[in-house]
Amino acid sequence: MDFTQKHILGIDHLSVAEIDLILNTAANFKEINNRDIKKVPTLRGKTIINLFFEASTRTRTSFEIAGKRLSADTINISASASSVVKGETLEDTAMNLEAMHPDIIVMRHSASGAPHYLAKRLPRSSIINAGDGTHEHPSQALLDMMTIREHKGRLDGLKVAIVGDITHSRVVRSNLIGLTRMGADVRVAGPGTMIPPGIERLGATVCRSLNEALEGADVVMMLRIQLERQGKSLLPTLREYSRFFGLNPSNLALAKPDALVMHPGPMNRGVEISTSVADGPQSVILDQVENGVAVRMALLYLVGGANNDESTIQSSQSKGVTA
Ligand code: CP
């Protein structure tokens, strides 16, 4: 199957076949990350700009590593070190960057819809959304789906509980759309002040308590409270939040014995998740981070205009190293 999307703006734009293609491509690329020399020539000559207007550890680093492992030239720009601090607009910044002929711009921005705006304004570059406001974080949902599929062998029919600040999380929105599209049954739980009205329309079942969400779950995904996106405090105290919505060994026992524990990061240990669960045998949190590199390699490869059949990936893997 050919991948015909120019941009990756959200999971919402991807079909089941396209999600499958991305996950299969990522699974093929994953092996490169375990080699002594972790580099293939697949995107040699391509230029990728990572344009981050918000803080990031995992997403920015893994997009940079992914680009470098595919031999692209990668450039990182953070808003605080750019002419944005002198008052330049997003549009002017992006148009100036496009004048330097990048092939792909990976962008994170606090405004929902910012990557979609750029995709309309820039005629040449492919845009990849690395998280926009409270809207979507598609590469995170794809790496989450890859991790679940690796451990469970499927997505279809799984019971996935997502717990925390549902209103302000772009991770939950992308996962909800992606997981339900792939046949999973997604429940959400959190304080009433952090459950947005109408979330059921995206396919979620809203649970009244953490325990109800955990009961019989195959996957438990915990979320950070996004204090930076809340205009006012939506909680009495973090201690109370932890008491009612924190994951610990005793409430995790309500889920299936082999349930996966996930967290997109950054974690607030002792708030939404106890250290013994985060570091425990059911945790796949670092597998998520590892798969983040493979998924971002797949996205760069697929929108980077490489020939998209699996034999090409295999052959670029076997060709091995470039300087
Ligand atoms: N999961 C995630 O987006 O992490 P970063 O904010 O560190 O990129």
mmCIF file of C-alpha atoms and ligand atoms in Angstrom:
data_model
loop_
_atom_site.group_PDB
_atom_site.id
_atom_site.type_symbol
_atom_site.label_atom_id
_atom_site.label_comp_id
_atom_site.label_asym_id
_atom_site.label_seq_id
_atom_site.Cartn_x
_atom_site.Cartn_y
_atom_site.Cartn_z
ATOM 1 C CA MET A 1 0.000 0.000 0.000
ATOM 2 C CA ASP A 2 1.263 3.500 -0.831
ATOM 3 C CA PHE A 3 1.116 6.144 1.875
ATOM 4 C CA THR A 4 -0.395 9.241 0.293
ATOM 5 C CA GLN A 5 -0.664 11.621 3.268
ATOM 6 C CA LYS A 6 1.571 14.682 2.854
ATOM 7 C CA HIS A 7 1.208 15.699 6.507
ATOM 8 C CA ILE A 8 0.632 13.947 9.847
ATOM 9 C CA LEU A 9 -1.659 16.396 11.614
ATOM 10 C CA GLY A 10 -3.699 13.990 13.728
ATOM 11 C CA ILE A 11 -4.821 10.396 14.131
ATOM 12 C CA ASP A 12 -8.244 11.527 12.978
ATOM 13 C CA HIS A 13 -6.949 11.811 9.390
ATOM 14 C CA LEU A 14 -5.572 8.251 9.307
ATOM 15 C CA SER A 15 -7.459 5.168 8.162
ATOM 16 C CA VAL A 16 -7.111 1.741 9.776
ATOM 17 C CA ALA A 17 -4.921 0.666 6.821
ATOM 18 C CA GLU A 18 -2.669 3.727 7.228
ATOM 19 C CA ILE A 19 -2.293 3.143 10.983
ATOM 20 C CA ASP A 20 -1.414 -0.496 10.259
ATOM 21 C CA LEU A 21 1.151 0.587 7.658
ATOM 22 C CA ILE A 22 2.784 3.043 10.106
ATOM 23 C CA LEU A 23 2.932 0.424 12.888
ATOM 24 C CA ASN A 24 4.323 -2.252 10.541
ATOM 25 C CA THR A 25 6.918 0.164 9.158
ATOM 26 C CA ALA A 26 7.941 1.132 12.707
ATOM 27 C CA ALA A 27 8.258 -2.549 13.676
ATOM 28 C CA ASN A 28 10.635 -3.037 10.719
ATOM 29 C CA PHE A 29 12.693 0.029 11.625
ATOM 30 C CA LYS A 30 12.958 -0.925 15.308
ATOM 31 C CA GLU A 31 15.750 -3.430 14.625
ATOM 32 C CA ILE A 32 18.055 -0.627 13.396
ATOM 33 C CA ASN A 33 18.005 0.890 16.882
ATOM 34 C CA ASN A 34 19.646 -2.236 18.335
ATOM 35 C CA ARG A 35 22.593 -2.280 15.928
ATOM 36 C CA ASP A 36 26.100 -1.146 16.812
ATOM 37 C CA ILE A 37 25.942 1.365 13.964
ATOM 38 C CA LYS A 38 22.428 2.762 13.973
ATOM 39 C CA LYS A 39 22.183 4.416 10.603
ATOM 40 C CA VAL A 40 20.627 3.717 7.178
ATOM 41 C CA PRO A 41 20.742 5.952 4.102
ATOM 42 C CA THR A 42 16.976 6.106 3.575
ATOM 43 C CA LEU A 43 16.477 9.889 3.923
ATOM 44 C CA ARG A 44 19.928 11.023 2.817
ATOM 45 C CA GLY A 45 19.690 14.528 1.339
ATOM 46 C CA LYS A 46 16.425 15.374 3.144
ATOM 47 C CA THR A 47 16.238 18.243 5.654
ATOM 48 C CA ILE A 48 14.054 18.084 8.759
ATOM 49 C CA ILE A 49 13.382 21.044 11.072
ATOM 50 C CA ASN A 50 12.158 20.300 14.603
ATOM 51 C CA LEU A 51 10.315 23.500 15.581
ATOM 52 C CA PHE A 52 9.315 23.333 19.245
ATOM 53 C CA PHE A 53 7.353 26.162 20.874
ATOM 54 C CA GLU A 54 6.812 24.102 24.050
ATOM 55 C CA ALA A 55 9.107 22.054 26.274
ATOM 56 C CA SER A 56 9.768 18.435 25.369
ATOM 57 C CA THR A 57 12.181 15.690 26.336
ATOM 58 C CA ARG A 58 10.914 12.520 24.639
ATOM 59 C CA THR A 59 9.246 13.824 21.478
ATOM 60 C CA ARG A 60 11.910 16.306 20.387
ATOM 61 C CA THR A 61 14.818 13.987 21.150
ATOM 62 C CA SER A 62 13.247 10.973 19.469
ATOM 63 C CA PHE A 63 12.318 12.923 16.313
ATOM 64 C CA GLU A 64 15.934 14.143 16.156
ATOM 65 C CA ILE A 65 17.350 10.651 16.697
ATOM 66 C CA ALA A 66 14.877 9.208 14.168
ATOM 67 C CA GLY A 67 15.912 11.728 11.503
ATOM 68 C CA LYS A 68 19.611 11.164 12.140
ATOM 69 C CA ARG A 69 19.265 7.366 12.022
ATOM 70 C CA LEU A 70 17.659 7.742 8.589
ATOM 71 C CA SER A 71 20.589 10.000 7.512
ATOM 72 C CA ALA A 72 18.491 13.168 7.152
ATOM 73 C CA ASP A 73 19.943 16.545 8.134
ATOM 74 C CA THR A 74 18.066 17.583 11.269
ATOM 75 C CA ILE A 75 17.908 21.059 12.773
ATOM 76 C CA ASN A 76 16.325 21.880 16.130
ATOM 77 C CA ILE A 77 14.735 25.243 16.877
ATOM 78 C CA SER A 78 13.155 26.104 20.197
ATOM 79 C CA ALA A 79 10.984 29.197 20.501
ATOM 80 C CA SER A 80 13.085 30.606 23.340
ATOM 81 C CA ALA A 81 16.191 30.631 21.117
ATOM 82 C CA SER A 82 14.472 31.953 17.981
ATOM 83 C CA SER A 83 13.299 35.349 16.739
ATOM 84 C CA VAL A 84 9.852 34.553 18.224
ATOM 85 C CA VAL A 85 11.190 36.235 21.373
ATOM 86 C CA LYS A 86 11.657 39.418 19.270
ATOM 87 C CA GLY A 87 7.993 39.350 18.280
ATOM 88 C CA GLU A 88 8.072 37.386 15.012
ATOM 89 C CA THR A 89 4.786 35.598 14.318
ATOM 90 C CA LEU A 90 4.371 31.860 13.840
ATOM 91 C CA GLU A 91 3.484 32.426 10.189
ATOM 92 C CA ASP A 92 6.535 34.599 9.480
ATOM 93 C CA THR A 93 8.784 32.172 11.323
ATOM 94 C CA ALA A 94 7.450 29.244 9.309
ATOM 95 C CA MET A 95 7.553 31.050 5.956
ATOM 96 C CA ASN A 96 11.175 32.056 6.577
ATOM 97 C CA LEU A 97 12.078 28.497 7.479
ATOM 98 C CA GLU A 98 10.344 27.175 4.360
ATOM 99 C CA ALA A 99 12.385 29.587 2.228
ATOM 100 C CA MET A 100 15.405 27.454 3.247
ATOM 101 C CA HIS A 101 13.767 24.411 1.577
ATOM 102 C CA PRO A 102 13.296 21.901 4.379
ATOM 103 C CA ASP A 103 11.410 18.736 3.432
ATOM 104 C CA ILE A 104 9.658 18.162 6.763
ATOM 105 C CA ILE A 105 8.793 20.493 9.657
ATOM 106 C CA VAL A 106 7.984 18.748 12.945
ATOM 107 C CA MET A 107 6.120 21.194 15.153
ATOM 108 C CA ARG A 108 4.911 21.405 18.755
ATOM 109 C CA HIS A 109 2.831 24.420 19.741
ATOM 110 C CA SER A 110 0.573 25.422 22.638
ATOM 111 C CA ALA A 111 -2.214 26.514 20.260
ATOM 112 C CA SER A 112 -4.593 23.780 19.098
ATOM 113 C CA GLY A 113 -4.617 23.784 15.283
ATOM 114 C CA ALA A 114 -1.236 25.513 14.816
ATOM 115 C CA PRO A 115 0.206 22.672 12.641
ATOM 116 C CA HIS A 116 -2.979 22.620 10.524
ATOM 117 C CA TYR A 117 -2.590 26.362 9.954
ATOM 118 C CA LEU A 118 1.009 25.891 8.808
ATOM 119 C CA ALA A 119 0.030 23.003 6.542
ATOM 120 C CA LYS A 120 -2.357 25.378 4.734
ATOM 121 C CA ARG A 121 0.142 28.251 4.536
ATOM 122 C CA LEU A 122 3.292 26.378 3.470
ATOM 123 C CA PRO A 123 3.071 24.921 -0.027
ATOM 124 C CA ARG A 124 6.169 22.716 -0.016
ATOM 125 C CA SER A 125 6.954 21.232 3.393
ATOM 126 C CA SER A 126 5.329 18.241 5.038
ATOM 127 C CA ILE A 127 4.159 19.103 8.565
ATOM 128 C CA ILE A 128 4.187 16.598 11.419
ATOM 129 C CA ASN A 129 2.228 17.532 14.523
ATOM 130 C CA ALA A 130 4.360 16.862 17.628
ATOM 131 C CA GLY A 131 1.536 18.019 19.939
ATOM 132 C CA ASP A 132 -0.817 20.995 19.505
ATOM 133 C CA GLY A 133 -2.439 22.495 22.577
ATOM 134 C CA THR A 134 -5.153 20.217 23.958
ATOM 135 C CA HIS A 135 -5.955 18.832 20.507
ATOM 136 C CA GLU A 136 -3.775 15.922 19.267
ATOM 137 C CA HIS A 137 -0.409 14.210 19.749
ATOM 138 C CA PRO A 138 -0.517 11.652 16.936
ATOM 139 C CA SER A 139 3.006 10.236 17.189
ATOM 140 C CA GLN A 140 2.434 9.536 20.902
ATOM 141 C CA ALA A 141 -0.757 7.575 20.185
ATOM 142 C CA LEU A 142 1.009 5.614 17.442
ATOM 143 C CA LEU A 143 3.886 4.637 19.739
ATOM 144 C CA ASP A 144 1.342 3.696 22.398
ATOM 145 C CA MET A 145 -0.528 1.510 19.898
ATOM 146 C CA MET A 146 2.752 -0.059 18.770
ATOM 147 C CA THR A 147 3.666 -0.878 22.397
ATOM 148 C CA ILE A 148 0.263 -2.392 23.159
ATOM 149 C CA ARG A 149 0.285 -4.441 19.949
ATOM 150 C CA GLU A 150 3.804 -5.703 20.665
ATOM 151 C CA HIS A 151 2.828 -6.964 24.122
ATOM 152 C CA LYS A 152 -0.737 -8.113 23.448
ATOM 153 C CA GLY A 153 -0.471 -9.113 19.783
ATOM 154 C CA ARG A 154 -3.539 -7.050 18.856
ATOM 155 C CA LEU A 155 -5.535 -3.915 19.608
ATOM 156 C CA ASP A 156 -8.950 -5.206 18.631
ATOM 157 C CA GLY A 157 -11.161 -6.127 21.597
ATOM 158 C CA LEU A 158 -8.795 -4.872 24.318
ATOM 159 C CA LYS A 159 -10.139 -2.938 27.297
ATOM 160 C CA VAL A 160 -8.061 0.211 27.761
ATOM 161 C CA ALA A 161 -8.501 2.486 30.805
ATOM 162 C CA ILE A 162 -7.184 6.069 30.470
ATOM 163 C CA VAL A 163 -7.093 7.949 33.759
ATOM 164 C CA GLY A 164 -6.383 11.562 34.696
ATOM 165 C CA ASP A 165 -6.791 15.011 33.206
ATOM 166 C CA ILE A 166 -8.908 14.005 30.219
ATOM 167 C CA THR A 167 -9.913 17.595 29.374
ATOM 168 C CA HIS A 168 -6.428 18.980 28.813
ATOM 169 C CA SER A 169 -4.658 15.935 27.411
ATOM 170 C CA ARG A 170 -3.868 15.791 23.679
ATOM 171 C CA VAL A 171 -2.524 12.271 24.299
ATOM 172 C CA VAL A 172 -5.943 11.030 25.351
ATOM 173 C CA ARG A 173 -7.679 12.546 22.331
ATOM 174 C CA SER A 174 -5.283 10.923 19.838
ATOM 175 C CA ASN A 175 -5.360 7.603 21.694
ATOM 176 C CA LEU A 176 -9.121 7.611 21.982
ATOM 177 C CA ILE A 177 -9.551 8.154 18.249
ATOM 178 C CA GLY A 178 -6.805 5.685 17.297
ATOM 179 C CA LEU A 179 -7.606 2.895 19.729
ATOM 180 C CA THR A 180 -11.354 2.914 19.031
ATOM 181 C CA ARG A 181 -10.639 3.006 15.285
ATOM 182 C CA MET A 182 -8.489 -0.114 15.758
ATOM 183 C CA GLY A 183 -11.282 -1.882 17.658
ATOM 184 C CA ALA A 184 -10.312 -1.333 21.318
ATOM 185 C CA ASP A 185 -12.846 -0.510 24.023
ATOM 186 C CA VAL A 186 -11.670 2.703 25.779
ATOM 187 C CA ARG A 187 -12.867 3.884 29.191
ATOM 188 C CA VAL A 188 -11.844 7.146 30.812
ATOM 189 C CA ALA A 189 -11.858 8.260 34.446
ATOM 190 C CA GLY A 190 -10.823 11.388 36.308
ATOM 191 C CA PRO A 191 -12.168 14.149 38.527
ATOM 192 C CA GLY A 192 -15.472 15.541 37.233
ATOM 193 C CA THR A 193 -13.724 18.875 36.590
ATOM 194 C CA MET A 194 -11.327 17.133 34.166
ATOM 195 C CA ILE A 195 -13.822 15.160 32.060
ATOM 196 C CA PRO A 196 -14.980 17.238 29.085
ATOM 197 C CA PRO A 197 -18.661 17.125 28.146
ATOM 198 C CA GLY A 198 -19.266 15.099 24.988
ATOM 199 C CA ILE A 199 -16.118 12.927 25.262
ATOM 200 C CA GLU A 200 -18.432 9.948 24.626
ATOM 201 C CA ARG A 201 -18.797 11.181 21.046
ATOM 202 C CA LEU A 202 -15.142 10.194 20.474
ATOM 203 C CA GLY A 203 -16.012 6.659 21.571
ATOM 204 C CA ALA A 204 -15.126 6.812 25.293
ATOM 205 C CA THR A 205 -17.103 5.195 28.079
ATOM 206 C CA VAL A 206 -16.938 7.550 31.081
ATOM 207 C CA CYS A 207 -16.437 5.744 34.420
ATOM 208 C CA ARG A 208 -17.501 7.213 37.751
ATOM 209 C CA SER A 209 -14.403 6.068 39.601
ATOM 210 C CA LEU A 210 -10.859 4.811 39.096
ATOM 211 C CA ASN A 211 -11.871 1.365 40.357
ATOM 212 C CA GLU A 212 -14.672 1.095 37.774
ATOM 213 C CA ALA A 213 -12.201 1.987 34.997
ATOM 214 C CA LEU A 214 -9.599 -0.512 36.236
ATOM 215 C CA GLU A 215 -11.963 -3.489 36.583
ATOM 216 C CA GLY A 216 -10.814 -6.143 34.056
ATOM 217 C CA ALA A 217 -8.664 -3.701 32.043
ATOM 218 C CA ASP A 218 -5.990 -5.076 29.652
ATOM 219 C CA VAL A 219 -4.163 -1.737 29.574
ATOM 220 C CA VAL A 220 -4.020 1.091 32.119
ATOM 221 C CA MET A 221 -2.756 4.433 30.809
ATOM 222 C CA MET A 222 -2.125 7.082 33.455
ATOM 223 C CA LEU A 223 -1.907 10.790 32.613
ATOM 224 C CA ARG A 224 -0.230 13.756 34.234
ATOM 225 C CA ILE A 225 -2.392 16.634 35.437
ATOM 226 C CA GLN A 226 -1.701 19.421 32.949
ATOM 227 C CA LEU A 227 -1.491 22.287 35.450
ATOM 228 C CA GLU A 228 0.060 24.535 32.757
ATOM 229 C CA ARG A 229 -3.125 24.285 30.651
ATOM 230 C CA GLN A 230 -5.639 24.775 33.471
ATOM 231 C CA GLY A 231 -6.753 28.394 33.781
ATOM 232 C CA LYS A 232 -7.780 27.822 37.400
ATOM 233 C CA SER A 233 -7.205 25.077 39.910
ATOM 234 C CA LEU A 234 -9.496 22.147 39.179
ATOM 235 C CA LEU A 235 -8.420 20.186 42.250
ATOM 236 C CA PRO A 236 -8.575 20.726 46.006
ATOM 237 C CA THR A 237 -5.086 19.224 46.541
ATOM 238 C CA LEU A 238 -2.682 16.870 44.771
ATOM 239 C CA ARG A 239 -2.868 14.615 47.817
ATOM 240 C CA GLU A 240 -6.613 14.229 47.409
ATOM 241 C CA TYR A 241 -6.175 13.626 43.673
ATOM 242 C CA SER A 242 -3.666 10.894 44.416
ATOM 243 C CA ARG A 243 -6.040 9.287 46.910
ATOM 244 C CA PHE A 244 -8.912 9.032 44.420
ATOM 245 C CA PHE A 245 -7.115 8.745 41.059
ATOM 246 C CA GLY A 246 -3.572 7.541 41.791
ATOM 247 C CA LEU A 247 -2.526 4.080 40.575
ATOM 248 C CA ASN A 248 -0.949 1.858 43.237
ATOM 249 C CA PRO A 249 -0.379 -1.900 43.640
ATOM 250 C CA SER A 250 -3.674 -2.459 45.443
ATOM 251 C CA ASN A 251 -5.983 -0.805 42.904
ATOM 252 C CA LEU A 252 -3.930 -2.149 39.958
ATOM 253 C CA ALA A 253 -4.985 -5.622 41.175
ATOM 254 C CA LEU A 254 -8.511 -4.830 39.874
ATOM 255 C CA ALA A 255 -7.156 -4.906 36.299
ATOM 256 C CA LYS A 256 -6.272 -8.193 34.565
ATOM 257 C CA PRO A 257 -3.176 -9.817 36.126
ATOM 258 C CA ASP A 258 -1.213 -9.244 32.915
ATOM 259 C CA ALA A 259 -2.476 -5.687 32.361
ATOM 260 C CA LEU A 260 0.045 -3.256 30.915
ATOM 261 C CA VAL A 261 0.801 -0.039 32.809
ATOM 262 C CA MET A 262 1.547 2.916 30.536
ATOM 263 C CA HIS A 263 2.325 6.606 30.906
ATOM 264 C CA PRO A 264 3.277 9.035 28.117
ATOM 265 C CA GLY A 265 5.571 11.004 30.445
ATOM 266 C CA PRO A 266 6.577 13.188 32.079
ATOM 267 C CA MET A 267 5.412 11.329 35.215
ATOM 268 C CA ASN A 268 4.665 12.865 38.569
ATOM 269 C CA ARG A 269 5.612 9.946 40.804
ATOM 270 C CA GLY A 270 3.479 9.741 43.918
ATOM 271 C CA VAL A 271 0.686 11.777 42.313
ATOM 272 C CA GLU A 272 -0.939 9.863 39.417
ATOM 273 C CA ILE A 273 1.262 6.763 39.779
ATOM 274 C CA SER A 274 3.219 5.185 42.613
ATOM 275 C CA THR A 275 6.889 4.446 42.102
ATOM 276 C CA SER A 276 6.354 0.730 42.762
ATOM 277 C CA VAL A 277 3.857 0.551 39.865
ATOM 278 C CA ALA A 278 5.835 2.820 37.527
ATOM 279 C CA ASP A 279 8.932 0.655 37.992
ATOM 280 C CA GLY A 280 7.048 -2.622 38.486
ATOM 281 C CA PRO A 281 6.803 -5.745 36.304
ATOM 282 C CA GLN A 282 3.656 -4.606 34.469
ATOM 283 C CA SER A 283 5.113 -1.241 33.464
ATOM 284 C CA VAL A 284 5.952 -0.760 29.766
ATOM 285 C CA ILE A 285 6.704 2.950 30.151
ATOM 286 C CA LEU A 286 10.271 2.707 28.855
ATOM 287 C CA ASP A 287 9.135 0.424 26.015
ATOM 288 C CA GLN A 288 6.896 3.326 24.964
ATOM 289 C CA VAL A 289 9.927 5.617 24.850
ATOM 290 C CA GLU A 290 11.962 3.046 22.881
ATOM 291 C CA ASN A 291 9.129 2.600 20.368
ATOM 292 C CA GLY A 292 8.887 6.384 20.041
ATOM 293 C CA VAL A 293 12.090 6.389 17.988
ATOM 294 C CA ALA A 294 10.857 3.604 15.669
ATOM 295 C CA VAL A 295 7.441 5.222 15.147
ATOM 296 C CA ARG A 296 9.007 8.601 14.371
ATOM 297 C CA MET A 297 11.417 6.933 11.914
ATOM 298 C CA ALA A 298 8.364 5.424 10.214
ATOM 299 C CA LEU A 299 6.545 8.781 10.055
ATOM 300 C CA LEU A 300 9.565 10.625 8.646
ATOM 301 C CA TYR A 301 10.116 7.848 6.126
ATOM 302 C CA LEU A 302 6.484 7.719 5.002
ATOM 303 C CA VAL A 303 5.960 11.480 4.597
ATOM 304 C CA GLY A 304 9.540 11.951 3.410
ATOM 305 C CA GLY A 305 8.595 10.576 0.036
ATOM 306 C CA ALA A 306 10.558 7.340 0.165
ATOM 307 C CA ASN A 307 9.190 4.437 -1.845
ATOM 308 C CA ASN A 308 6.751 2.959 0.587
ATOM 309 C CA ASP A 309 6.660 -0.777 0.165
ATOM 310 C CA GLU A 310 8.075 -3.065 2.808
ATOM 311 C CA SER A 311 10.737 -4.541 0.516
ATOM 312 C CA THR A 312 12.279 -1.065 0.228
ATOM 313 C CA ILE A 313 12.496 -0.792 4.008
ATOM 314 C CA GLN A 314 14.063 -4.221 4.255
ATOM 315 C CA SER A 315 16.550 -3.379 1.520
ATOM 316 C CA SER A 316 17.481 -0.046 3.105
ATOM 317 C CA GLN A 317 18.022 -1.900 6.374
ATOM 318 C CA SER A 318 20.247 -4.491 4.789
ATOM 319 C CA LYS A 319 22.301 -1.855 2.941
ATOM 320 C CA GLY A 320 23.300 -0.693 6.383
ATOM 321 C CA VAL A 321 25.666 2.055 7.150
ATOM 322 C CA THR A 322 26.417 5.472 5.769
ATOM 323 C CA ALA A 323 29.050 7.874 6.953
HETATM 324 N N1 CP B 1 5.093 12.277 25.915
HETATM 325 C C1 CP B 1 5.626 13.472 25.579
HETATM 326 O O1 CP B 1 5.123 14.185 24.682
HETATM 327 O O2 CP B 1 6.748 13.815 26.285
HETATM 328 P P1 CP B 1 7.589 15.144 26.057
HETATM 329 O O3 CP B 1 6.717 16.311 26.461
HETATM 330 O O4 CP B 1 8.804 15.004 26.920
HETATM 331 O O5 CP B 1 7.918 15.234 24.595
#
